[in-house]
Amino acid sequence: ITHITHIPHITHIPHLRMAEFSGDTLRRKLMQLSCSQQSIQTLGLWLIHYRQHADAAVDVWLQQLQQTAPGDRLKFLFLANDVILQSRRKGPEL
């Protein structure tokens, strides 16, 4: 049996490193967003992780929503719903 002496933290694995928050990063992520559960939950968790940037995130979210064709807006509502539900489950520490 091999003994594992060090398991790297996720941020130390380059391809798994979480992107830093910026309006441009969020815009790019929103443009790549699909209606799949995995896509919605992944971006939702990213937004919750950067909750200290909530005001800027909402501004970008609203701009992107308004610039998106009406038939493609549902994914933005799914995302908002996911963030709200996940935040409520995580409790008052958020």
mmCIF file of N, CA and C in Angstrom:
data_model
loop_
_atom_site.group_PDB
_atom_site.id
_atom_site.type_symbol
_atom_site.label_atom_id
_atom_site.label_comp_id
_atom_site.label_asym_id
_atom_site.label_seq_id
_atom_site.Cartn_x
_atom_site.Cartn_y
_atom_site.Cartn_z
ATOM 1 N N ILE A 1 0.855 -1.175 0.000
ATOM 2 C CA ILE A 1 0.000 0.000 0.000
ATOM 3 C C ILE A 1 0.899 1.234 0.000
ATOM 4 N N THR A 2 0.612 2.139 -0.897
ATOM 5 C CA THR A 2 1.368 3.384 -0.984
ATOM 6 C C THR A 2 0.790 4.397 -0.014
ATOM 7 N N HIS A 3 1.663 5.063 0.695
ATOM 8 C CA HIS A 3 1.238 6.077 1.648
ATOM 9 C C HIS A 3 1.208 7.438 0.951
ATOM 10 N N ILE A 4 0.094 8.100 1.004
ATOM 11 C CA ILE A 4 -0.033 9.434 0.408
ATOM 12 C C ILE A 4 0.387 10.451 1.458
ATOM 13 N N THR A 5 1.433 11.191 1.156
ATOM 14 C CA THR A 5 1.928 12.162 2.124
ATOM 15 C C THR A 5 1.324 13.535 1.940
ATOM 16 N N HIS A 6 0.895 13.841 0.720
ATOM 17 C CA HIS A 6 0.336 15.165 0.488
ATOM 18 C C HIS A 6 -0.698 15.100 -0.624
ATOM 19 N N ILE A 7 -1.877 15.563 -0.328
ATOM 20 C CA ILE A 7 -2.913 15.680 -1.346
ATOM 21 C C ILE A 7 -3.051 17.166 -1.633
ATOM 22 N N PRO A 8 -2.769 17.579 -2.869
ATOM 23 C CA PRO A 8 -2.817 19.008 -3.172
ATOM 24 C C PRO A 8 -4.220 19.570 -3.056
ATOM 25 N N HIS A 9 -4.303 20.796 -2.566
ATOM 26 C CA HIS A 9 -5.564 21.503 -2.497
ATOM 27 C C HIS A 9 -6.015 21.788 -3.926
ATOM 28 N N ILE A 10 -7.298 21.851 -4.160
ATOM 29 C CA ILE A 10 -7.828 22.027 -5.508
ATOM 30 C C ILE A 10 -7.233 23.246 -6.221
ATOM 31 N N THR A 11 -6.914 24.307 -5.480
ATOM 32 C CA THR A 11 -6.374 25.505 -6.131
ATOM 33 C C THR A 11 -4.937 25.310 -6.576
ATOM 34 N N HIS A 12 -4.291 24.215 -6.145
ATOM 35 C CA HIS A 12 -2.921 23.935 -6.554
ATOM 36 C C HIS A 12 -2.855 23.051 -7.792
ATOM 37 N N ILE A 13 -4.010 22.644 -8.281
ATOM 38 C CA ILE A 13 -4.070 21.848 -9.500
ATOM 39 C C ILE A 13 -4.494 22.808 -10.607
ATOM 40 N N PRO A 14 -3.586 23.170 -11.516
ATOM 41 C CA PRO A 14 -3.844 24.234 -12.491
ATOM 42 C C PRO A 14 -5.153 24.125 -13.260
ATOM 43 N N HIS A 15 -5.501 22.942 -13.768
ATOM 44 C CA HIS A 15 -6.717 22.838 -14.572
ATOM 45 C C HIS A 15 -7.986 22.856 -13.734
ATOM 46 N N LEU A 16 -7.879 22.761 -12.411
ATOM 47 C CA LEU A 16 -9.045 22.812 -11.541
ATOM 48 C C LEU A 16 -9.145 24.120 -10.761
ATOM 49 N N ARG A 17 -8.225 25.012 -10.966
ATOM 50 C CA ARG A 17 -8.208 26.277 -10.225
ATOM 51 C C ARG A 17 -9.455 27.088 -10.575
ATOM 52 N N MET A 18 -10.088 27.638 -9.553
ATOM 53 C CA MET A 18 -11.279 28.439 -9.750
ATOM 54 C C MET A 18 -10.885 29.811 -10.276
ATOM 55 N N ALA A 19 -11.542 30.242 -11.343
ATOM 56 C CA ALA A 19 -11.249 31.549 -11.930
ATOM 57 C C ALA A 19 -11.589 32.648 -10.936
ATOM 58 N N GLU A 20 -10.732 33.654 -10.863
ATOM 59 C CA GLU A 20 -10.987 34.801 -9.994
ATOM 60 C C GLU A 20 -12.211 35.552 -10.508
ATOM 61 N N PHE A 21 -12.862 36.271 -9.620
ATOM 62 C CA PHE A 21 -14.041 37.023 -10.030
ATOM 63 C C PHE A 21 -13.642 38.289 -10.769
ATOM 64 N N SER A 22 -14.323 38.521 -11.873
ATOM 65 C CA SER A 22 -14.290 39.803 -12.577
ATOM 66 C C SER A 22 -15.554 39.854 -13.405
ATOM 67 N N GLY A 23 -15.961 41.048 -13.772
ATOM 68 C CA GLY A 23 -17.142 41.189 -14.606
ATOM 69 C C GLY A 23 -16.972 40.473 -15.935
ATOM 70 N N ASP A 24 -15.757 40.565 -16.506
ATOM 71 C CA ASP A 24 -15.488 39.904 -17.788
ATOM 72 C C ASP A 24 -15.556 38.381 -17.657
ATOM 73 N N THR A 25 -15.031 37.863 -16.554
ATOM 74 C CA THR A 25 -15.081 36.410 -16.331
ATOM 75 C C THR A 25 -16.532 35.954 -16.210
ATOM 76 N N LEU A 26 -17.333 36.694 -15.454
ATOM 77 C CA LEU A 26 -18.738 36.331 -15.303
ATOM 78 C C LEU A 26 -19.463 36.442 -16.645
ATOM 79 N N ARG A 27 -19.202 37.475 -17.419
ATOM 80 C CA ARG A 27 -19.817 37.613 -18.750
ATOM 81 C C ARG A 27 -19.520 36.388 -19.621
ATOM 82 N N ARG A 28 -18.257 35.983 -19.610
ATOM 83 C CA ARG A 28 -17.854 34.816 -20.406
ATOM 84 C C ARG A 28 -18.586 33.566 -19.917
ATOM 85 N N LYS A 29 -18.656 33.393 -18.605
ATOM 86 C CA LYS A 29 -19.335 32.220 -18.046
ATOM 87 C C LYS A 29 -20.832 32.241 -18.372
ATOM 88 N N LEU A 30 -21.441 33.419 -18.337
ATOM 89 C CA LEU A 30 -22.860 33.527 -18.661
ATOM 90 C C LEU A 30 -23.114 33.236 -20.143
ATOM 91 N N MET A 31 -22.198 33.634 -21.006
ATOM 92 C CA MET A 31 -22.354 33.349 -22.433
ATOM 93 C C MET A 31 -22.222 31.846 -22.710
ATOM 94 N N GLN A 32 -21.468 31.137 -21.871
ATOM 95 C CA GLN A 32 -21.277 29.696 -22.034
ATOM 96 C C GLN A 32 -22.335 28.874 -21.294
ATOM 97 N N LEU A 33 -23.157 29.540 -20.493
ATOM 98 C CA LEU A 33 -24.162 28.859 -19.679
ATOM 99 C C LEU A 33 -25.185 28.142 -20.559
ATOM 100 N N SER A 34 -25.521 26.930 -20.156
ATOM 101 C CA SER A 34 -26.595 26.193 -20.829
ATOM 102 C C SER A 34 -27.680 25.899 -19.798
ATOM 103 N N CYS A 35 -28.749 25.317 -20.239
ATOM 104 C CA CYS A 35 -29.853 24.979 -19.321
ATOM 105 C C CYS A 35 -29.625 23.657 -18.590
ATOM 106 N N SER A 36 -28.479 23.027 -18.791
ATOM 107 C CA SER A 36 -28.232 21.760 -18.105
ATOM 108 C C SER A 36 -28.045 22.001 -16.604
ATOM 109 N N GLN A 37 -28.438 21.018 -15.836
ATOM 110 C CA GLN A 37 -28.324 21.113 -14.388
ATOM 111 C C GLN A 37 -26.872 21.335 -13.974
ATOM 112 N N GLN A 38 -25.954 20.631 -14.605
ATOM 113 C CA GLN A 38 -24.538 20.764 -14.254
ATOM 114 C C GLN A 38 -24.033 22.181 -14.542
ATOM 115 N N SER A 39 -24.397 22.741 -15.669
ATOM 116 C CA SER A 39 -23.965 24.087 -16.024
ATOM 117 C C SER A 39 -24.505 25.118 -15.034
ATOM 118 N N ILE A 40 -25.786 25.015 -14.713
ATOM 119 C CA ILE A 40 -26.434 25.940 -13.775
ATOM 120 C C ILE A 40 -25.805 25.817 -12.394
ATOM 121 N N GLN A 41 -25.650 24.601 -11.892
ATOM 122 C CA GLN A 41 -25.113 24.406 -10.544
ATOM 123 C C GLN A 41 -23.656 24.818 -10.448
ATOM 124 N N THR A 42 -22.871 24.553 -11.479
ATOM 125 C CA THR A 42 -21.454 24.920 -11.449
ATOM 126 C C THR A 42 -21.289 26.435 -11.358
ATOM 127 N N LEU A 43 -22.010 27.166 -12.205
ATOM 128 C CA LEU A 43 -21.902 28.623 -12.157
ATOM 129 C C LEU A 43 -22.529 29.162 -10.876
ATOM 130 N N GLY A 44 -23.594 28.543 -10.419
ATOM 131 C CA GLY A 44 -24.214 28.963 -9.163
ATOM 132 C C GLY A 44 -23.254 28.844 -7.982
ATOM 133 N N LEU A 45 -22.532 27.738 -7.909
ATOM 134 C CA LEU A 45 -21.557 27.561 -6.824
ATOM 135 C C LEU A 45 -20.410 28.570 -6.946
ATOM 136 N N TRP A 46 -20.008 28.878 -8.170
ATOM 137 C CA TRP A 46 -18.959 29.877 -8.403
ATOM 138 C C TRP A 46 -19.428 31.239 -7.889
ATOM 139 N N LEU A 47 -20.686 31.596 -8.192
ATOM 140 C CA LEU A 47 -21.225 32.871 -7.722
ATOM 141 C C LEU A 47 -21.332 32.907 -6.196
ATOM 142 N N ILE A 48 -21.748 31.818 -5.600
ATOM 143 C CA ILE A 48 -21.840 31.766 -4.134
ATOM 144 C C ILE A 48 -20.444 31.888 -3.517
ATOM 145 N N HIS A 49 -19.461 31.258 -4.139
ATOM 146 C CA HIS A 49 -18.088 31.354 -3.651
ATOM 147 C C HIS A 49 -17.622 32.812 -3.636
ATOM 148 N N TYR A 50 -18.018 33.572 -4.647
ATOM 149 C CA TYR A 50 -17.631 34.986 -4.746
ATOM 150 C C TYR A 50 -18.767 35.910 -4.322
ATOM 151 N N ARG A 51 -19.513 35.508 -3.323
ATOM 152 C CA ARG A 51 -20.673 36.280 -2.871
ATOM 153 C C ARG A 51 -20.337 37.694 -2.430
ATOM 154 N N GLN A 52 -19.082 37.951 -2.058
ATOM 155 C CA GLN A 52 -18.696 39.311 -1.663
ATOM 156 C C GLN A 52 -18.764 40.271 -2.858
ATOM 157 N N HIS A 53 -18.882 39.735 -4.065
ATOM 158 C CA HIS A 53 -19.012 40.541 -5.282
ATOM 159 C C HIS A 53 -20.450 40.519 -5.797
ATOM 160 N N ALA A 54 -21.403 40.270 -4.913
ATOM 161 C CA ALA A 54 -22.797 40.084 -5.330
ATOM 162 C C ALA A 54 -23.347 41.286 -6.097
ATOM 163 N N ASP A 55 -23.051 42.504 -5.661
ATOM 164 C CA ASP A 55 -23.589 43.678 -6.353
ATOM 165 C C ASP A 55 -23.108 43.729 -7.797
ATOM 166 N N ALA A 56 -21.814 43.520 -8.002
ATOM 167 C CA ALA A 56 -21.257 43.530 -9.359
ATOM 168 C C ALA A 56 -21.809 42.363 -10.174
ATOM 169 N N ALA A 57 -21.960 41.200 -9.550
ATOM 170 C CA ALA A 57 -22.479 40.024 -10.249
ATOM 171 C C ALA A 57 -23.907 40.258 -10.728
ATOM 172 N N VAL A 58 -24.729 40.867 -9.885
ATOM 173 C CA VAL A 58 -26.116 41.143 -10.272
ATOM 174 C C VAL A 58 -26.153 42.135 -11.430
ATOM 175 N N ASP A 59 -25.304 43.140 -11.397
ATOM 176 C CA ASP A 59 -25.244 44.112 -12.498
ATOM 177 C C ASP A 59 -24.896 43.426 -13.821
ATOM 178 N N VAL A 60 -23.879 42.564 -13.803
ATOM 179 C CA VAL A 60 -23.474 41.848 -15.015
ATOM 180 C C VAL A 60 -24.582 40.894 -15.458
ATOM 181 N N TRP A 61 -25.165 40.168 -14.499
ATOM 182 C CA TRP A 61 -26.250 39.232 -14.801
ATOM 183 C C TRP A 61 -27.396 39.952 -15.500
ATOM 184 N N LEU A 62 -27.800 41.109 -14.966
ATOM 185 C CA LEU A 62 -28.910 41.861 -15.544
ATOM 186 C C LEU A 62 -28.571 42.378 -16.949
ATOM 187 N N GLN A 63 -27.364 42.887 -17.125
ATOM 188 C CA GLN A 63 -26.940 43.353 -18.455
ATOM 189 C C GLN A 63 -26.995 42.212 -19.466
ATOM 190 N N GLN A 64 -26.460 41.062 -19.084
ATOM 191 C CA GLN A 64 -26.449 39.921 -20.001
ATOM 192 C C GLN A 64 -27.865 39.417 -20.280
ATOM 193 N N LEU A 65 -28.709 39.414 -19.258
ATOM 194 C CA LEU A 65 -30.101 38.995 -19.432
ATOM 195 C C LEU A 65 -30.784 39.897 -20.456
ATOM 196 N N GLN A 66 -30.593 41.200 -20.323
ATOM 197 C CA GLN A 66 -31.234 42.153 -21.225
ATOM 198 C C GLN A 66 -30.702 42.049 -22.657
ATOM 199 N N GLN A 67 -29.472 41.623 -22.820
ATOM 200 C CA GLN A 67 -28.864 41.517 -24.147
ATOM 201 C C GLN A 67 -29.119 40.159 -24.813
ATOM 202 N N THR A 68 -29.735 39.262 -24.074
ATOM 203 C CA THR A 68 -29.978 37.909 -24.577
ATOM 204 C C THR A 68 -31.349 37.835 -25.233
ATOM 205 N N ALA A 69 -31.429 37.070 -26.304
ATOM 206 C CA ALA A 69 -32.710 36.876 -26.996
ATOM 207 C C ALA A 69 -33.738 36.301 -26.025
ATOM 208 N N PRO A 70 -34.998 36.742 -26.138
ATOM 209 C CA PRO A 70 -36.029 36.272 -25.203
ATOM 210 C C PRO A 70 -36.094 34.751 -25.061
ATOM 211 N N GLY A 71 -35.876 34.022 -26.127
ATOM 212 C CA GLY A 71 -35.943 32.562 -26.060
ATOM 213 C C GLY A 71 -34.803 31.916 -25.298
ATOM 214 N N ASP A 72 -33.755 32.674 -25.012
ATOM 215 C CA ASP A 72 -32.583 32.139 -24.307
ATOM 216 C C ASP A 72 -32.469 32.650 -22.873
ATOM 217 N N ARG A 73 -33.465 33.342 -22.381
ATOM 218 C CA ARG A 73 -33.386 33.960 -21.048
ATOM 219 C C ARG A 73 -33.691 33.001 -19.900
ATOM 220 N N LEU A 74 -34.314 31.887 -20.187
ATOM 221 C CA LEU A 74 -34.717 30.969 -19.123
ATOM 222 C C LEU A 74 -33.521 30.504 -18.292
ATOM 223 N N LYS A 75 -32.377 30.273 -18.928
ATOM 224 C CA LYS A 75 -31.202 29.798 -18.190
ATOM 225 C C LYS A 75 -30.754 30.813 -17.135
ATOM 226 N N PHE A 76 -30.980 32.103 -17.367
ATOM 227 C CA PHE A 76 -30.627 33.129 -16.386
ATOM 228 C C PHE A 76 -31.535 33.032 -15.156
ATOM 229 N N LEU A 77 -32.789 32.717 -15.394
ATOM 230 C CA LEU A 77 -33.722 32.541 -14.270
ATOM 231 C C LEU A 77 -33.416 31.260 -13.505
ATOM 232 N N PHE A 78 -33.062 30.196 -14.230
ATOM 233 C CA PHE A 78 -32.642 28.965 -13.563
ATOM 234 C C PHE A 78 -31.428 29.225 -12.673
ATOM 235 N N LEU A 79 -30.479 29.997 -13.175
ATOM 236 C CA LEU A 79 -29.270 30.319 -12.410
ATOM 237 C C LEU A 79 -29.623 31.105 -11.151
ATOM 238 N N ALA A 80 -30.443 32.139 -11.288
ATOM 239 C CA ALA A 80 -30.844 32.937 -10.130
ATOM 240 C C ALA A 80 -31.545 32.063 -9.094
ATOM 241 N N ASN A 81 -32.437 31.199 -9.556
ATOM 242 C CA ASN A 81 -33.145 30.291 -8.657
ATOM 243 C C ASN A 81 -32.173 29.364 -7.931
ATOM 244 N N ASP A 82 -31.204 28.813 -8.653
ATOM 245 C CA ASP A 82 -30.230 27.912 -8.044
ATOM 246 C C ASP A 82 -29.416 28.626 -6.965
ATOM 247 N N VAL A 83 -28.960 29.834 -7.261
ATOM 248 C CA VAL A 83 -28.165 30.590 -6.276
ATOM 249 C C VAL A 83 -28.996 30.870 -5.031
ATOM 250 N N ILE A 84 -30.242 31.261 -5.211
ATOM 251 C CA ILE A 84 -31.117 31.541 -4.060
ATOM 252 C C ILE A 84 -31.331 30.284 -3.229
ATOM 253 N N LEU A 85 -31.668 29.170 -3.885
ATOM 254 C CA LEU A 85 -31.928 27.926 -3.148
ATOM 255 C C LEU A 85 -30.681 27.412 -2.442
ATOM 256 N N GLN A 86 -29.547 27.410 -3.120
ATOM 257 C CA GLN A 86 -28.310 26.931 -2.507
ATOM 258 C C GLN A 86 -27.894 27.827 -1.340
ATOM 259 N N SER A 87 -28.092 29.120 -1.480
ATOM 260 C CA SER A 87 -27.737 30.052 -0.404
ATOM 261 C C SER A 87 -28.614 29.826 0.823
ATOM 262 N N ARG A 88 -29.886 29.562 0.598
ATOM 263 C CA ARG A 88 -30.791 29.309 1.718
ATOM 264 C C ARG A 88 -30.414 28.023 2.439
ATOM 265 N N ARG A 89 -29.987 27.007 1.674
ATOM 266 C CA ARG A 89 -29.604 25.723 2.273
ATOM 267 C C ARG A 89 -28.331 25.849 3.092
ATOM 268 N N LYS A 90 -27.429 26.704 2.656
ATOM 269 C CA LYS A 90 -26.148 26.855 3.346
ATOM 270 C C LYS A 90 -26.290 27.659 4.631
ATOM 271 N N GLY A 91 -27.402 28.368 4.769
ATOM 272 C CA GLY A 91 -27.708 29.022 6.022
ATOM 273 C C GLY A 91 -27.207 30.442 6.159
ATOM 274 N N PRO A 92 -27.312 30.959 7.368
ATOM 275 C CA PRO A 92 -27.043 32.377 7.635
ATOM 276 C C PRO A 92 -25.566 32.782 7.462
ATOM 277 N N GLU A 93 -24.639 31.805 7.386
ATOM 278 C CA GLU A 93 -23.233 32.185 7.218
ATOM 279 C C GLU A 93 -22.995 32.839 5.867
ATOM 280 N N LEU A 94 -23.947 32.702 4.941
ATOM 281 C CA LEU A 94 -23.827 33.358 3.648
ATOM 282 C C LEU A 94 -24.459 34.700 3.766
#
